[in-house]
PDB file of C-alpha atoms in Angstrom:
ATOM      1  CA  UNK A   1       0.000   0.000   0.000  1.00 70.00           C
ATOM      2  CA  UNK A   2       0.904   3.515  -1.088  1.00 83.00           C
ATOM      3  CA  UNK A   3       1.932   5.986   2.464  1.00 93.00           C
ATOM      4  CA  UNK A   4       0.025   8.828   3.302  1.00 97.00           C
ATOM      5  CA  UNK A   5       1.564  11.751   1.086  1.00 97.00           C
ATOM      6  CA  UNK A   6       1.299  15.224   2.103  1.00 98.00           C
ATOM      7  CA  UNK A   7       1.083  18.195  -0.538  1.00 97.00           C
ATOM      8  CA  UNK A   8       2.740  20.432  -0.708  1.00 97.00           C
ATOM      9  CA  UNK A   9       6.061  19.596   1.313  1.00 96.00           C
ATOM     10  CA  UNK A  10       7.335  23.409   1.369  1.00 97.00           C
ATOM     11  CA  UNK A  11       5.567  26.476   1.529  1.00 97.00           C
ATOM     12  CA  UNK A  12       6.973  29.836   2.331  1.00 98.00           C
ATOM     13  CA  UNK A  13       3.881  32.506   3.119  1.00 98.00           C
ATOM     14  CA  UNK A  14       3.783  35.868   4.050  1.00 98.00           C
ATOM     15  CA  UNK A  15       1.310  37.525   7.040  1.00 98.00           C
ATOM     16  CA  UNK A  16      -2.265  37.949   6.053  1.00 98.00           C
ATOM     17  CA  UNK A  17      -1.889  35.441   3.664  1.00 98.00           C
ATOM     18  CA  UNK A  18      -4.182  31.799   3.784  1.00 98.00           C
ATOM     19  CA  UNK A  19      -2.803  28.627   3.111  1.00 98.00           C
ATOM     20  CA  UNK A  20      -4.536  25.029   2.177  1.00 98.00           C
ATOM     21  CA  UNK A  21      -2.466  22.176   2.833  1.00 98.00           C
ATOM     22  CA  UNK A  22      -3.755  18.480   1.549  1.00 98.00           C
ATOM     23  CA  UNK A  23      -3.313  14.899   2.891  1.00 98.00           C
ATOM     24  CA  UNK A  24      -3.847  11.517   1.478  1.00 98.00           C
ATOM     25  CA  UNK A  25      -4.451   8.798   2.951  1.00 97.00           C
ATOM     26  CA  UNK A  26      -3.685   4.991   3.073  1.00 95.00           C
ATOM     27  CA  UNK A  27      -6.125   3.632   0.962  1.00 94.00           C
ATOM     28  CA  UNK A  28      -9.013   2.601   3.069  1.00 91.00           C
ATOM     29  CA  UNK A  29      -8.092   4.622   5.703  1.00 92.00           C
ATOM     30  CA  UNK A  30     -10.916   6.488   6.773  1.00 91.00           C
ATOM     31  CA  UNK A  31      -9.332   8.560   9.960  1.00 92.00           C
ATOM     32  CA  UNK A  32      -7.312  11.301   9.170  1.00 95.00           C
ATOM     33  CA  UNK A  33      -5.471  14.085  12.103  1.00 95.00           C
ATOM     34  CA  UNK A  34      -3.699  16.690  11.398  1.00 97.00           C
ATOM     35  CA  UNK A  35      -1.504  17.711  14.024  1.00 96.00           C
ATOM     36  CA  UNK A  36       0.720  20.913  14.208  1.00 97.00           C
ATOM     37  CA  UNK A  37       4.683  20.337  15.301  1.00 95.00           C
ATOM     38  CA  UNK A  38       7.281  23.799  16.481  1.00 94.00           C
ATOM     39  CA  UNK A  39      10.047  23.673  18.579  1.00 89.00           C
ATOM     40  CA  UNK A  40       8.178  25.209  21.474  1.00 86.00           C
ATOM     41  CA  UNK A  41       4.891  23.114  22.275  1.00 89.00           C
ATOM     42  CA  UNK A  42       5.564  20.431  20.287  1.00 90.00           C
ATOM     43  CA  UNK A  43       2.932  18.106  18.265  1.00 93.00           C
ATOM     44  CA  UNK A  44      -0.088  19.689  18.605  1.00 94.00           C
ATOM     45  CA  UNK A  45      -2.964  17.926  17.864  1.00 94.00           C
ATOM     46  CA  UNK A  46      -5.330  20.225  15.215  1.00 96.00           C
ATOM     47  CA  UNK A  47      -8.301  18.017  14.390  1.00 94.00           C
ATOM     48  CA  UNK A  48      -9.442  14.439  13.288  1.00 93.00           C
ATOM     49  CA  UNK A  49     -11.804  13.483  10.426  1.00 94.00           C
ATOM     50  CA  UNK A  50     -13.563  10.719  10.062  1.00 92.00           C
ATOM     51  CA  UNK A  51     -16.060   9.552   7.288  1.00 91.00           C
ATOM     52  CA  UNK A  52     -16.248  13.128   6.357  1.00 94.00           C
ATOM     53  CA  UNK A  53     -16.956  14.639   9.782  1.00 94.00           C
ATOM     54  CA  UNK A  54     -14.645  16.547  12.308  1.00 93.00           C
ATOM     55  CA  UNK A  55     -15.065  13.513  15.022  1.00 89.00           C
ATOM     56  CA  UNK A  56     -12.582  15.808  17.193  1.00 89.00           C
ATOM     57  CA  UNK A  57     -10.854  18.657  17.527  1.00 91.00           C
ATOM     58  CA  UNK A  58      -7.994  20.510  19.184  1.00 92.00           C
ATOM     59  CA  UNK A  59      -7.382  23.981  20.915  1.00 92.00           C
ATOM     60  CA  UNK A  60      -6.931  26.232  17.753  1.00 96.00           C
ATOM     61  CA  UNK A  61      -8.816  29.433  16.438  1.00 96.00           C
ATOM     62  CA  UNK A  62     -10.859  28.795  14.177  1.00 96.00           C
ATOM     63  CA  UNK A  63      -8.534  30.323  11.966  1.00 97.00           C
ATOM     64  CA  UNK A  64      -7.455  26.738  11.415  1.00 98.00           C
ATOM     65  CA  UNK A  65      -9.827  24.552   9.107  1.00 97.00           C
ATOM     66  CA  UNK A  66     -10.070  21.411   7.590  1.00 97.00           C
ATOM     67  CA  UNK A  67     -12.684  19.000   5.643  1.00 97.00           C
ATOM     68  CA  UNK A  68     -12.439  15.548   4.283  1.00 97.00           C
ATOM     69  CA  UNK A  69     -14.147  14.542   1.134  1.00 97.00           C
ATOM     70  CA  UNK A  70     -15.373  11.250   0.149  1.00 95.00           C
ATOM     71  CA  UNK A  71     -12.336   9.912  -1.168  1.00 94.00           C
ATOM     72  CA  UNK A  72     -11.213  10.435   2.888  1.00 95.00           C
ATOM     73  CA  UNK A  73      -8.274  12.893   1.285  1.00 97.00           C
ATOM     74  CA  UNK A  74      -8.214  16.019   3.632  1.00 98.00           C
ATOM     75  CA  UNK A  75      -7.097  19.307   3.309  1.00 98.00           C
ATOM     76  CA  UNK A  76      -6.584  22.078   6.221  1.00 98.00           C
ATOM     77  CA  UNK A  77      -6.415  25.609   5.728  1.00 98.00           C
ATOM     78  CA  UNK A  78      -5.412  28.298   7.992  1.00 98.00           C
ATOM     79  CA  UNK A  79      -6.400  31.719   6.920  1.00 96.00           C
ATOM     80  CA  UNK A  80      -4.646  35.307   8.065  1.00 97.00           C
ATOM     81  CA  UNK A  81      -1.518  33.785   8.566  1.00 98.00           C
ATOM     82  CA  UNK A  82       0.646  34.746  11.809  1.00 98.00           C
ATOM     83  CA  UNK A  83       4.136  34.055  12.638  1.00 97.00           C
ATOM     84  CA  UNK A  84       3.480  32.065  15.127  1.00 96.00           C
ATOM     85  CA  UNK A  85       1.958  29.609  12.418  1.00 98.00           C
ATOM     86  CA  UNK A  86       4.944  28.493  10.846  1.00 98.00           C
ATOM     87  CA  UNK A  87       5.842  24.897  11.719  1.00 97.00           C
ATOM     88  CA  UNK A  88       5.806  21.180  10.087  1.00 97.00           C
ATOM     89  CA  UNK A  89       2.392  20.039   9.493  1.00 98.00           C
ATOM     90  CA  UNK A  90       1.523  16.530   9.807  1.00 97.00           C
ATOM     91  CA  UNK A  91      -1.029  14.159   8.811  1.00 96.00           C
ATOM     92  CA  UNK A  92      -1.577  10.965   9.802  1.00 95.00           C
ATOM     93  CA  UNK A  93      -4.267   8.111   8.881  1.00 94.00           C
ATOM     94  CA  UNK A  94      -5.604   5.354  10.436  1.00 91.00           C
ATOM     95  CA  UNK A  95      -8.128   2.649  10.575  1.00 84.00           C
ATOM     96  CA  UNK A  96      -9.799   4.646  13.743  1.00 72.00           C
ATOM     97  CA  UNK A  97     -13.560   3.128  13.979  1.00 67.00           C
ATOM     98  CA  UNK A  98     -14.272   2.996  17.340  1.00 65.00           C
ATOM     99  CA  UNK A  99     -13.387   5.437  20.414  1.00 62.00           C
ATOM    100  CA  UNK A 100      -9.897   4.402  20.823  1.00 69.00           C
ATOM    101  CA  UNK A 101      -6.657   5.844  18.420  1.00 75.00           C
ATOM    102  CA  UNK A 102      -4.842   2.689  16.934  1.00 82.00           C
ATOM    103  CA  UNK A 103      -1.508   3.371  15.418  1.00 89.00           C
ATOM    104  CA  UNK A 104      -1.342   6.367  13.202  1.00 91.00           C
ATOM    105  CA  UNK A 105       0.686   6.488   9.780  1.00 94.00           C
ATOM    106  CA  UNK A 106       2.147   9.626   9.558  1.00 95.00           C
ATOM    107  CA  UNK A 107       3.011  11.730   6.140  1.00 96.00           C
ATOM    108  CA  UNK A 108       6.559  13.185   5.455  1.00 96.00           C
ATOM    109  CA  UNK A 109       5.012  16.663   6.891  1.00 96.00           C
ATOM    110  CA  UNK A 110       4.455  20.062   5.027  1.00 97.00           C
ATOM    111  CA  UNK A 111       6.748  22.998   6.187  1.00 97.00           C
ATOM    112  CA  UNK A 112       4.731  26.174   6.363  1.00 98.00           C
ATOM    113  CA  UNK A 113       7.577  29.201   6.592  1.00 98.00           C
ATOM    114  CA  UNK A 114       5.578  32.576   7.416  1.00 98.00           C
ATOM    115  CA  UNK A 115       7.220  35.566   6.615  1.00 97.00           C
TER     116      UNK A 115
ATOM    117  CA  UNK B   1      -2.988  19.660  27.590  1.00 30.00           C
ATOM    118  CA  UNK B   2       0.291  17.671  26.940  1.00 34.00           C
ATOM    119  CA  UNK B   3      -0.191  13.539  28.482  1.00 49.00           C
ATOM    120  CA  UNK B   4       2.854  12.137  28.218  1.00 59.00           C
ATOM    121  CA  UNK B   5       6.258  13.866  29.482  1.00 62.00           C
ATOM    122  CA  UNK B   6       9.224  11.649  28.429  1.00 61.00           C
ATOM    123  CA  UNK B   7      11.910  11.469  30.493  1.00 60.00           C
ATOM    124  CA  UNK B   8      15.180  12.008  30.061  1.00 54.00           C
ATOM    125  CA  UNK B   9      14.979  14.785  27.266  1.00 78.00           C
ATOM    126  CA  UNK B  10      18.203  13.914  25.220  1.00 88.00           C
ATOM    127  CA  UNK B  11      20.339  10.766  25.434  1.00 90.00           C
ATOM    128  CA  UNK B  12      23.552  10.304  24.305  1.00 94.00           C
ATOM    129  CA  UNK B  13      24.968   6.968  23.675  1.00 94.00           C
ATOM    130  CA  UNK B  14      27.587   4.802  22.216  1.00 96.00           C
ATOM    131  CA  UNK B  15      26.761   2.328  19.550  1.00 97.00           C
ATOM    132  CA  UNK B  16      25.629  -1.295  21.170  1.00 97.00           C
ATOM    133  CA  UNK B  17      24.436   0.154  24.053  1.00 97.00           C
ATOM    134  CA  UNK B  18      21.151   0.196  25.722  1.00 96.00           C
ATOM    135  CA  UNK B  19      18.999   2.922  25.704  1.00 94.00           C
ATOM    136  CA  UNK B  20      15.842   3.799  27.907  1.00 94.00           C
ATOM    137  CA  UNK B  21      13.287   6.394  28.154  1.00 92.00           C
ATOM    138  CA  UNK B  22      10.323   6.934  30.249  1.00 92.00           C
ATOM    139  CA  UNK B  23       7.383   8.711  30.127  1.00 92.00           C
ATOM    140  CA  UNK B  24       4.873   9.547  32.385  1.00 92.00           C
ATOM    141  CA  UNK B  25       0.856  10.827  32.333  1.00 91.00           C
ATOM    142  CA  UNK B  26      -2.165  12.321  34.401  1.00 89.00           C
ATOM    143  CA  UNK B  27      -5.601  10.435  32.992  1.00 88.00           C
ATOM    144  CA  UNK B  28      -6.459   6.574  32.955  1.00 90.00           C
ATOM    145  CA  UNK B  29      -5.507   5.571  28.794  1.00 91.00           C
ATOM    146  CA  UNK B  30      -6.828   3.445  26.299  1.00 90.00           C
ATOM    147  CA  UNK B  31      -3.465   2.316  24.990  1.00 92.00           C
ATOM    148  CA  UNK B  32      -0.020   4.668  24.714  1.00 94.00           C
ATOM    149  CA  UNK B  33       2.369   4.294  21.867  1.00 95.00           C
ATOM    150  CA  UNK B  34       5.521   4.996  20.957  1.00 96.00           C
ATOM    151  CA  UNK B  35       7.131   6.952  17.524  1.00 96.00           C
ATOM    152  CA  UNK B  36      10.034   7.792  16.067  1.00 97.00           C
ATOM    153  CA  UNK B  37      11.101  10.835  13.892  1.00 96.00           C
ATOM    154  CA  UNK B  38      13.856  11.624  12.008  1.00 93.00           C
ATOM    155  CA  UNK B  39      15.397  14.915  12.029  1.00 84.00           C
ATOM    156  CA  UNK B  40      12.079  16.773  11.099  1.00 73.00           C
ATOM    157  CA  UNK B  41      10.254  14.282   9.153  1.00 82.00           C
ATOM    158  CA  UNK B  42       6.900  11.962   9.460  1.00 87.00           C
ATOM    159  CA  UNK B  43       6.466   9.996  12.778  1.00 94.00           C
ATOM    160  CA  UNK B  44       6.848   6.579  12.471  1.00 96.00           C
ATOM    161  CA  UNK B  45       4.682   4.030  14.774  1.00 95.00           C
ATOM    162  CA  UNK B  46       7.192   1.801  16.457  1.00 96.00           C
ATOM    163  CA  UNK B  47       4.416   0.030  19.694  1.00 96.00           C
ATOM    164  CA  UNK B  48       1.354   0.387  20.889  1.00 94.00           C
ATOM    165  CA  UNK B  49       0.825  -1.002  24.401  1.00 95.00           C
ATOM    166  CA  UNK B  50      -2.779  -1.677  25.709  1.00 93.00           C
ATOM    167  CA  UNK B  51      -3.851  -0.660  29.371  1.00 93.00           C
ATOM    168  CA  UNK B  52      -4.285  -4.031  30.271  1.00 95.00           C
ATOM    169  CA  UNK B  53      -1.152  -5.328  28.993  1.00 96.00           C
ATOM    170  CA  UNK B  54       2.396  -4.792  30.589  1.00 97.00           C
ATOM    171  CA  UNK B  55       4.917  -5.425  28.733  1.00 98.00           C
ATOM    172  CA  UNK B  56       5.462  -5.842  24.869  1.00 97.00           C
ATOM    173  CA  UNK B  57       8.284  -6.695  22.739  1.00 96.00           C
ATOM    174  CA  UNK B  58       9.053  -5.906  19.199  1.00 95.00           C
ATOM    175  CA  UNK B  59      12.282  -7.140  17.684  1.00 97.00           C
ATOM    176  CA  UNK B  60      15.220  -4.635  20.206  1.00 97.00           C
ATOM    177  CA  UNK B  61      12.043  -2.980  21.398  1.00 97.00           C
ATOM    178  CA  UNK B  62      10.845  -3.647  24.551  1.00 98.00           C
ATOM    179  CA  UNK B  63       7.801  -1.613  26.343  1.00 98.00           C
ATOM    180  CA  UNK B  64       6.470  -1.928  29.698  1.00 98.00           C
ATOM    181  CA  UNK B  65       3.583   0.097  30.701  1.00 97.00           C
ATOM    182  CA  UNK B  66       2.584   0.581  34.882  1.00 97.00           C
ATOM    183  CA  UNK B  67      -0.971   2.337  34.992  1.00 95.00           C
ATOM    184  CA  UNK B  68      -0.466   1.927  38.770  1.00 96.00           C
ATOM    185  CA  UNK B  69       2.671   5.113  38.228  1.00 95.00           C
ATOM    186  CA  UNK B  70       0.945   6.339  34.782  1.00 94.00           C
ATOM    187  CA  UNK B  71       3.802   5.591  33.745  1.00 94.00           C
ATOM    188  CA  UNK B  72       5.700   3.129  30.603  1.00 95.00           C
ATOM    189  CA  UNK B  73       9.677   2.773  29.442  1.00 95.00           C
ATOM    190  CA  UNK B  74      11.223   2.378  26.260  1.00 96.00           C
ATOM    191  CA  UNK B  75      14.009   0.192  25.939  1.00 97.00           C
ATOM    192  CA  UNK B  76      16.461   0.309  22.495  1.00 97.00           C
ATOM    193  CA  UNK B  77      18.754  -2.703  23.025  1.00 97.00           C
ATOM    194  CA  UNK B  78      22.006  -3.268  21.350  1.00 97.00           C
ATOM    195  CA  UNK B  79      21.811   0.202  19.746  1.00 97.00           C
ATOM    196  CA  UNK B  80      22.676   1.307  16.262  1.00 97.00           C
ATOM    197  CA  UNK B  81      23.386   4.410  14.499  1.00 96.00           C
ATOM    198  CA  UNK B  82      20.332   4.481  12.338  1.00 95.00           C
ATOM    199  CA  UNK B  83      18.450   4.597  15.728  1.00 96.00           C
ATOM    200  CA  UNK B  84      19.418   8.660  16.207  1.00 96.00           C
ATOM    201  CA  UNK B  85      15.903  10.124  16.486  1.00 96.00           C
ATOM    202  CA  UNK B  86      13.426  12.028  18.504  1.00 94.00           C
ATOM    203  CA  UNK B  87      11.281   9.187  19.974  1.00 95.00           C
ATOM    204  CA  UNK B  88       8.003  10.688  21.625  1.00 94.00           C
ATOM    205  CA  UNK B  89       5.082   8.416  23.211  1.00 94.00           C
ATOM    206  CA  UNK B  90       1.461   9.495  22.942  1.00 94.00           C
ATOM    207  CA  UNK B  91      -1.547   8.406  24.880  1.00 93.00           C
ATOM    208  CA  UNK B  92      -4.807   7.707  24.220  1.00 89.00           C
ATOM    209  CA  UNK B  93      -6.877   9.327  27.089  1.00 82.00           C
ATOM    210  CA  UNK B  94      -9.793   7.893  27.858  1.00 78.00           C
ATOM    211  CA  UNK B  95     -12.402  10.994  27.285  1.00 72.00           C
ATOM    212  CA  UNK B  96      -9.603  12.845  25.618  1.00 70.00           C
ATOM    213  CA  UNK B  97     -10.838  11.579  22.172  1.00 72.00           C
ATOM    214  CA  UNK B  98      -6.921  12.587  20.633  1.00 82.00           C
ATOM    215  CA  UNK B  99      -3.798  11.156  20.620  1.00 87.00           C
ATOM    216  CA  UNK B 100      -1.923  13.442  23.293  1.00 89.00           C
ATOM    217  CA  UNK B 101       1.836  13.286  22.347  1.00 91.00           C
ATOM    218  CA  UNK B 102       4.694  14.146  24.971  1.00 89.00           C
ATOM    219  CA  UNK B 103       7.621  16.867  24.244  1.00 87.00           C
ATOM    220  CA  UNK B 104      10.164  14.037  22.703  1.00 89.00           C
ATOM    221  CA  UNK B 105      13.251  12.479  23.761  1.00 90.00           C
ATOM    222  CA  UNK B 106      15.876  13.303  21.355  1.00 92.00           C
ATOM    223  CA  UNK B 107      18.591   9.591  21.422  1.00 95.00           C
ATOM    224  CA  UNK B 108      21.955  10.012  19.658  1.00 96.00           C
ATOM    225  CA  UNK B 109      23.768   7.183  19.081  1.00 96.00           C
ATOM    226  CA  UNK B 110      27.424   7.482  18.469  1.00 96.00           C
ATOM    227  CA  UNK B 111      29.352   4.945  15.874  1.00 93.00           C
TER     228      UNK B 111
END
């Protein structure tokens, strides 16, 4: 089976600006998080979809987004970009059905740089 | 809030050794796992330990897990250079409904 792949893998973005960021899956994966990683606080987790449906979410603004479509691919978006924002991005899937988190396959990351 | 809290933060060691990390937490858990990341890239799963289970091995891994100290170790035996990572462990909260990862333990092992 293919990995979870992460587009894109670099980004550079200046203040103000929004950003989408986009996740596949493992095939047949239907769980996909999206946590957020910096040198500071560390992985962060950002939200979880499942089936199509934020199932959970973390402490972020709302400035921070996401949606899964059918497929299960997810994108996240953070609009009016801060500083503070910049960091690697990861997804991860996993065959999450009932309440507990099995093992999660991560993507390489994307690396948001905000100017 | 942050569940697990490895412990010690870095680790230096020479190749062959051992090498063992523990990490602690506040809430009962469904299961805690450990990962492994290389110098900023994707975390890779490495063990997943169940609450009810106490120790598990998987080939120079070796996990034990005390929910009595909220508490589980990490053992790297016979250490190798393509071991050098961040290893974190994350915990499944029950109620928390997210995987809570701790701050890392970064493990440099010397040829």
């Amino acid at each position: 089976k293919a990995g979870v792949t992460q587009t894109p893998r670099y980004l550079i973005k200046t203040r103000g600006q929004q950003v989408t960021l986009s996740c596949s899956p493992i095939s047949g994966h239907r769980s996909v998080s999206w946590y957020q990683q910096t040198p500071g606080q560390g992985l962060q987790f950002l939200f979880e979809y499942f089936s199509e449906t934020q199932r959970n979410k973390g402490n972020f603004p709302g400035r921070f987004s996401g949606r899964q479509f059918s497929n299960s691919r997810s994108e996240m978006n953070v609009s009016t970009l801060e500083l503070g924002d910049s960091a690697l991005y990861l997804c991860a899937s996993s065959s999450n059905i009932g309440g507990s988190y099995n093992e999660q396959f991560f993507g390489p990351g994307t690396r948001l740089t905000v100017l | 809030s942050q569940q697990g809290e490895e412990d010690p933060q870095a680790l230096s060691i020479q190749e062959g050794e051992n090498a063992t990390m523990n990490c602690s937490y506040k809430t009962s858990i469904n299961n805690l796992q450990w990962y492994r990341q290389n110098s900023g890239r994707g975390l890779v799963h490495l063990i997943l330990i169940r609450s009810n289970e106490r120790e598990k091995h998987s080939g120079r891994l070796r996990v034990t897990l005390d929910t009595s100290k909220k508490s589980s170790s990490l053992l790297i035996t016979a250490s190798r250079a393509a071991d050098t990572a961040s290893y974190f462990c994350a915990t499944d909260a029950r109620g928390n409904n997210r995987l809570a990862f701790g701050k890392g333990n970064q493990v440099v092992v010397i040829p």
